[in-house]
């Protein structure tokens, strides 16, 4: 394959259980190759070469190895692919730490490592990715703190570190993530306040379920966006009332805030009118009488298609 110097794209898709093996190192040395796409193959012996000599004039822009049971570590030589814009290694069996060299991918816009067996801390070099727009590290076993240098990524639009074993507060540097639209922190061990989120004026989706966040939600949360807003802050230790800005939001599609410690009637009537899906603790919801009574559990879950048109489900 290394002799196919004019090759522009390689795609190996949906092959059988006997199709697998190590990708040849010569594949990554083809000067004109733009895309390698290996996806949904059933073979169990997929791997990347441990070492590849990558030339400076290599033109590879897209490397997608998705759902193939690739195993082993993520090799540091991948960071030498200076033209790489998309790196998707999701839904495999990669293990070990994310290499510190990952921060050398100066052209990468889309980095997806979700759904592997990655461990260790988030490398601080992630904060050196100048063009990154999507960073998905969810569904691994990553540990340690949420890396403060990630707050340097002014172009970042989506950050997903959900379903890991991360333990820390949200760094104050995250207030600099002015382009961020989607933030997924759910199912970790985060704590502290979410005050740093107030400065994220483009934020539209916030998923922080199943952590130990505490304190009140900042007043200006979601005040800068006109796009539809989806919020799941359930199963934390949040207190106080919902921000008054929530009562003014006609774009609040979904609000899930049950299993917190909000004050009585923290959810104003106007929030109920504006939200299409609402899940709140009964004692923190001013408009939940329809599905909260002495015979029911303490959480109210109902959908609204209008102010007076809803179906209630309690659990």
Short mmCIF file of C-alpha atoms in Angstrom, two decimals:
data_model
loop_
_atom_site.label_atom_id
_atom_site.label_comp_id
_atom_site.label_asym_id
_atom_site.label_seq_id
_atom_site.Cartn_x
_atom_site.Cartn_y
_atom_site.Cartn_z
CA UNK A 1 0.00 0.00 0.00
CA UNK A 2 2.95 2.31 0.57
CA UNK A 3 3.58 2.36 -3.20
CA UNK A 4 0.16 3.87 -3.98
CA UNK A 5 1.52 7.40 -4.02
CA UNK A 6 -1.53 8.94 -5.69
CA UNK A 7 -4.02 7.57 -3.15
CA UNK A 8 -6.29 10.30 -1.74
CA UNK A 9 -8.69 8.38 0.53
CA UNK A 10 -8.95 4.96 2.19
CA UNK A 11 -12.22 3.58 3.59
CA UNK A 12 -12.62 0.19 5.27
CA UNK A 13 -16.24 -0.06 6.40
CA UNK A 14 -18.51 -2.81 7.77
CA UNK A 15 -16.41 -5.91 7.22
CA UNK A 16 -16.67 -9.32 8.87
CA UNK A 17 -15.20 -10.87 12.03
CA UNK A 18 -12.02 -12.10 10.32
CA UNK A 19 -11.12 -8.68 8.95
CA UNK A 20 -8.67 -6.81 11.16
CA UNK A 21 -5.04 -6.45 12.09
CA UNK A 22 -2.49 -3.67 12.39
CA UNK A 23 -2.81 -0.76 10.01
CA UNK A 24 0.39 -0.64 7.94
CA UNK A 25 2.79 2.15 8.90
CA UNK A 26 3.34 2.85 5.20
CA UNK A 27 -0.26 4.06 5.00
CA UNK A 28 0.61 7.07 7.12
CA UNK A 29 3.57 7.94 4.92
CA UNK A 30 1.61 8.44 1.70
CA UNK A 31 2.21 12.07 0.77
CA UNK A 32 -1.16 12.72 -0.91
CA UNK A 33 -3.43 10.74 1.40
CA UNK A 34 -6.13 12.99 2.86
CA UNK A 35 -8.49 10.58 4.68
CA UNK A 36 -8.32 7.23 6.48
CA UNK A 37 -11.75 5.97 7.54
CA UNK A 38 -12.05 2.59 9.29
CA UNK A 39 -15.45 2.00 10.89
CA UNK A 40 -17.83 -0.70 12.10
CA UNK A 41 -15.59 -3.66 11.34
CA UNK A 42 -16.06 -6.79 13.44
CA UNK A 43 -12.47 -8.04 13.61
CA UNK A 44 -10.97 -8.16 17.11
CA UNK A 45 -7.30 -7.60 16.33
CA UNK A 46 -7.21 -3.99 15.19
CA UNK A 47 -4.23 -1.91 16.24
CA UNK A 48 -2.11 1.05 15.25
CA UNK A 49 1.61 0.68 14.63
CA UNK A 50 3.70 1.51 17.68
CA UNK A 51 5.96 3.87 15.79
CA UNK A 52 5.74 5.64 12.44
CA UNK A 53 8.15 8.06 10.83
CA UNK A 54 5.89 10.91 9.74
CA UNK A 55 7.31 13.37 7.22
CA UNK A 56 6.64 17.09 7.47
CA UNK A 57 4.86 17.13 4.11
CA UNK A 58 2.29 14.47 5.03
CA UNK A 59 -1.16 15.77 4.03
CA UNK A 60 -3.46 13.54 6.13
CA UNK A 61 -6.38 15.67 7.38
CA UNK A 62 -8.92 13.10 8.57
CA UNK A 63 -8.29 9.95 10.63
CA UNK A 64 -11.46 8.16 11.69
CA UNK A 65 -11.18 4.79 13.45
CA UNK A 66 -14.68 4.29 14.89
CA UNK A 67 -16.18 1.17 16.50
CA UNK A 68 -13.54 -1.36 15.46
CA UNK A 69 -12.15 -2.75 18.76
CA UNK A 70 -8.80 -1.02 18.31
CA UNK A 71 -6.70 -1.78 21.39
CA UNK A 72 -3.43 -0.65 22.96
CA UNK A 73 -2.32 2.86 23.79
CA UNK A 74 -2.88 5.94 21.66
CA UNK A 75 0.57 6.23 20.05
CA UNK A 76 2.30 9.62 20.50
CA UNK A 77 3.42 9.68 16.86
CA UNK A 78 -0.14 10.64 15.84
CA UNK A 79 0.68 14.13 17.10
CA UNK A 80 3.20 14.49 14.27
CA UNK A 81 0.35 14.61 11.75
CA UNK A 82 0.47 18.40 11.56
CA UNK A 83 -2.28 18.73 8.93
CA UNK A 84 -4.74 16.57 10.84
CA UNK A 85 -8.09 18.35 11.38
CA UNK A 86 -10.25 15.40 12.45
CA UNK A 87 -9.10 12.67 14.84
CA UNK A 88 -11.90 10.27 15.82
CA UNK A 89 -10.87 7.18 17.80
CA UNK A 90 -14.23 6.75 19.51
CA UNK A 91 -15.88 3.50 20.62
CA UNK A 92 -12.81 1.28 20.69
CA UNK A 93 -10.67 -0.32 23.40
CA UNK A 94 -7.79 2.12 23.57
CA UNK A 95 -6.28 2.18 27.03
CA UNK A 96 -3.68 4.01 29.07
CA UNK A 97 -3.23 7.76 29.31
CA UNK A 98 -3.94 10.39 26.70
CA UNK A 99 -0.44 11.24 25.45
CA UNK A 100 0.92 14.66 26.39
CA UNK A 101 1.96 15.04 22.76
CA UNK A 102 -1.73 15.39 21.80
CA UNK A 103 -1.31 19.13 22.29
CA UNK A 104 0.97 19.27 19.23
CA UNK A 105 -1.98 18.72 16.89
CA UNK A 106 -1.99 22.36 15.87
CA UNK A 107 -4.58 21.96 13.10
CA UNK A 108 -7.08 19.63 14.78
CA UNK A 109 -10.66 20.92 15.03
CA UNK A 110 -12.46 17.72 15.98
CA UNK A 111 -10.97 15.38 18.62
CA UNK A 112 -13.14 12.47 19.74
CA UNK A 113 -11.77 9.83 22.13
CA UNK A 114 -15.06 8.87 23.78
CA UNK A 115 -16.03 5.32 24.64
CA UNK A 116 -12.62 3.79 25.28
CA UNK A 117 -10.77 2.61 28.40
CA UNK A 118 -8.53 5.64 28.81
CA UNK A 119 -7.17 6.32 32.29
CA UNK A 120 -4.95 8.84 34.03
CA UNK A 121 -5.20 12.62 34.16
CA UNK A 122 -6.21 15.04 31.44
CA UNK A 123 -2.96 16.30 29.92
CA UNK A 124 -2.39 20.03 30.34
CA UNK A 125 -1.32 20.11 26.68
CA UNK A 126 -5.01 19.95 25.70
CA UNK A 127 -4.99 23.68 26.36
CA UNK A 128 -2.57 24.17 23.45
CA UNK A 129 -4.97 23.18 20.66
CA UNK A 130 -5.45 26.52 18.89
CA UNK A 131 -8.11 25.42 16.37
CA UNK A 132 -10.14 22.93 18.42
CA UNK A 133 -13.93 23.15 18.15
CA UNK A 134 -15.05 19.74 19.46
CA UNK A 135 -13.32 17.90 22.33
CA UNK A 136 -15.08 14.69 23.38
CA UNK A 137 -13.43 12.59 26.09
CA UNK A 138 -16.60 11.10 27.57
CA UNK A 139 -17.22 7.51 28.71
CA UNK A 140 -13.70 6.59 29.75
CA UNK A 141 -12.06 6.16 33.17
CA UNK A 142 -10.13 9.43 33.29
CA UNK A 143 -9.14 10.68 36.72
CA UNK A 144 -7.85 13.78 38.42
CA UNK A 145 -8.79 17.40 37.87
CA UNK A 146 -10.54 19.21 35.07
CA UNK A 147 -7.51 20.71 33.39
CA UNK A 148 -7.43 24.51 33.81
CA UNK A 149 -5.58 25.10 30.48
CA UNK A 150 -8.69 23.89 28.65
CA UNK A 151 -10.02 27.35 29.52
CA UNK A 152 -7.57 28.74 26.95
CA UNK A 153 -9.47 27.17 24.05
CA UNK A 154 -11.30 30.21 22.70
CA UNK A 155 -12.55 28.30 19.62
CA UNK A 156 -14.02 25.38 21.59
CA UNK A 157 -17.75 24.82 20.97
CA UNK A 158 -18.31 21.38 22.55
CA UNK A 159 -16.63 19.87 25.61
CA UNK A 160 -17.69 16.43 26.81
CA UNK A 161 -15.91 14.78 29.75
CA UNK A 162 -19.02 13.00 31.04
CA UNK A 163 -18.97 9.53 32.60
CA UNK A 164 -15.41 9.53 33.89
CA UNK A 165 -13.88 9.62 37.37
CA UNK A 166 -12.84 13.27 37.43
CA UNK A 167 -12.73 15.11 40.75
CA UNK A 168 -12.29 18.87 41.02
CA UNK A 169 -14.08 22.17 40.80
CA UNK A 170 -14.72 23.96 37.51
CA UNK A 171 -11.57 26.04 36.93
CA UNK A 172 -12.07 29.80 36.88
CA UNK A 173 -10.32 29.80 33.50
CA UNK A 174 -13.46 28.22 32.00
CA UNK A 175 -15.02 31.68 32.10
CA UNK A 176 -12.87 32.35 29.01
CA UNK A 177 -14.66 29.73 26.90
CA UNK A 178 -16.63 32.35 25.01
CA UNK A 179 -17.49 30.08 22.04
CA UNK A 180 -18.67 27.09 24.08
CA UNK A 181 -22.20 25.91 23.26
CA UNK A 182 -22.32 22.37 24.69
CA UNK A 183 -20.87 21.38 28.07
CA UNK A 184 -21.17 17.81 29.38
CA UNK A 185 -19.79 17.12 32.88
CA UNK A 186 -22.31 14.50 34.02
CA UNK A 187 -21.49 11.38 36.06
CA UNK A 188 -18.19 12.41 37.59
CA UNK A 189 -17.19 13.56 41.07
CA UNK A 190 -17.06 17.30 40.49
CA UNK A 191 -17.77 19.70 43.34
CA UNK A 192 -17.88 23.41 44.11
CA UNK A 193 -19.96 26.06 42.38
CA UNK A 194 -20.79 26.55 38.72
CA UNK A 195 -20.10 30.30 38.81
CA UNK A 196 -17.59 30.10 35.93
CA UNK A 197 -20.43 29.17 33.58
CA UNK A 198 -22.06 32.61 33.80
CA UNK A 199 -19.58 34.09 31.32
CA UNK A 200 -20.35 31.47 28.66
CA UNK A 201 -22.70 33.62 26.62
CA UNK A 202 -23.19 31.03 23.85
CA UNK A 203 -23.92 28.09 26.15
CA UNK A 204 -27.11 26.25 25.14
CA UNK A 205 -26.71 22.69 26.49
CA UNK A 206 -25.52 22.04 30.06
CA UNK A 207 -25.41 18.50 31.44
CA UNK A 208 -23.99 18.21 34.97
CA UNK A 209 -26.14 15.38 36.38
CA UNK A 210 -24.75 13.13 39.11
CA UNK A 211 -21.97 15.20 40.63
CA UNK A 212 -21.64 17.17 43.87
CA UNK A 213 -21.97 20.73 42.59
CA UNK A 214 -23.21 23.11 45.28
CA UNK A 215 -24.30 26.69 45.78
CA UNK A 216 -26.75 28.69 43.69
CA UNK A 217 -26.90 28.90 39.91
CA UNK A 218 -25.46 32.23 38.68
CA UNK A 219 -28.05 34.87 37.75
CA UNK A 220 -26.76 35.42 34.22
CA UNK A 221 -26.70 31.77 33.17
CA UNK A 222 -27.99 31.38 29.57
CA UNK A 223 -28.84 35.07 29.36
CA UNK A 224 -26.71 35.57 26.25
CA UNK A 225 -28.25 33.03 23.89
CA UNK A 226 -31.40 32.98 21.78
CA UNK A 227 -30.96 29.33 20.78
CA UNK A 228 -32.94 26.53 22.41
CA UNK A 229 -31.61 25.68 25.87
CA UNK A 230 -31.39 22.19 27.41
CA UNK A 231 -30.40 21.87 31.09
CA UNK A 232 -29.83 18.74 33.19
CA UNK A 233 -28.43 19.68 36.59
CA UNK A 234 -30.13 16.86 38.51
CA UNK A 235 -28.64 14.86 41.36
CA UNK A 236 -26.25 17.47 42.77
CA UNK A 237 -26.24 19.64 45.90
CA UNK A 238 -27.41 22.91 44.38
CA UNK A 239 -29.22 25.38 46.62
CA UNK A 240 -31.14 28.65 46.47
CA UNK A 241 -33.61 29.59 43.75
CA UNK A 242 -33.40 29.26 40.00
CA UNK A 243 -32.03 32.41 38.33
CA UNK A 244 -34.68 35.02 37.54
CA UNK A 245 -33.44 34.91 33.94
CA UNK A 246 -34.99 31.44 33.61
CA UNK A 247 -38.46 32.99 33.99
CA UNK A 248 -37.81 35.20 30.95
CA UNK A 249 -36.53 32.46 28.65
CA UNK A 250 -38.92 31.47 25.90
CA UNK A 251 -36.20 29.18 24.54
CA UNK A 252 -35.98 26.87 27.58
CA UNK A 253 -36.77 23.50 26.03
CA UNK A 254 -35.84 21.19 28.90
CA UNK A 255 -35.05 21.72 32.58
CA UNK A 256 -34.11 18.74 34.76
CA UNK A 257 -33.16 19.78 38.27
CA UNK A 258 -34.53 17.11 40.59
CA UNK A 259 -32.55 15.63 43.49
CA UNK A 260 -30.93 18.88 44.62
CA UNK A 261 -31.41 21.08 47.67
CA UNK A 262 -33.15 24.05 46.08
CA UNK A 263 -35.22 26.27 48.35
CA UNK A 264 -39.00 25.93 48.53
CA UNK A 265 -40.68 27.02 45.32
CA UNK A 266 -37.33 27.74 43.66
CA UNK A 267 -39.01 27.09 40.31
CA UNK A 268 -41.19 30.07 39.39
CA UNK A 269 -44.52 29.73 37.61
CA UNK A 270 -43.07 31.41 34.52
CA UNK A 271 -40.37 28.74 34.27
CA UNK A 272 -43.07 26.09 34.10
CA UNK A 273 -44.83 28.01 31.35
CA UNK A 274 -41.65 28.37 29.30
CA UNK A 275 -40.17 24.87 29.59
CA UNK A 276 -41.38 22.02 27.39
CA UNK A 277 -39.94 19.35 29.70
CA UNK A 278 -39.65 19.96 33.43
CA UNK A 279 -38.33 17.59 36.12
CA UNK A 280 -38.04 19.13 39.60
CA UNK A 281 -38.39 18.18 43.24
CA UNK A 282 -41.95 18.83 44.35
CA UNK A 283 -41.03 21.09 47.25
CA UNK A 284 -38.91 23.26 44.92
CA UNK A 285 -41.55 23.72 42.25
CA UNK A 286 -44.26 26.38 42.41
CA UNK A 287 -46.28 24.93 39.54
CA UNK A 288 -45.98 21.19 40.20
CA UNK A 289 -49.15 20.70 42.25
CA UNK A 290 -50.70 18.76 39.39
CA UNK A 291 -48.29 15.86 39.93
CA UNK A 292 -47.26 16.36 43.54
CA UNK A 293 -49.52 15.25 46.35
CA UNK A 294 -49.28 13.15 49.48
CA UNK A 295 -49.72 9.91 47.54
CA UNK A 296 -46.87 10.51 45.15
CA UNK A 297 -43.10 10.56 45.31
CA UNK A 298 -41.18 13.83 45.74
CA UNK A 299 -40.20 14.34 42.09
CA UNK A 300 -42.48 15.79 39.43
CA UNK A 301 -41.85 15.09 35.76
CA UNK A 302 -44.12 16.49 33.11
CA UNK A 303 -44.11 17.76 29.55
CA UNK A 304 -45.88 20.87 28.35
CA UNK A 305 -47.05 21.58 24.82
CA UNK A 306 -48.53 24.82 26.07
CA UNK A 307 -49.36 26.42 29.37
CA UNK A 308 -52.47 24.29 29.91
CA UNK A 309 -51.66 21.21 27.85
CA UNK A 310 -49.48 18.62 29.59
CA UNK A 311 -49.25 15.01 30.65
CA UNK A 312 -47.81 14.28 34.07
CA UNK A 313 -45.58 11.40 35.09
CA UNK A 314 -44.30 11.04 38.64
CA UNK A 315 -41.46 8.81 39.78
#
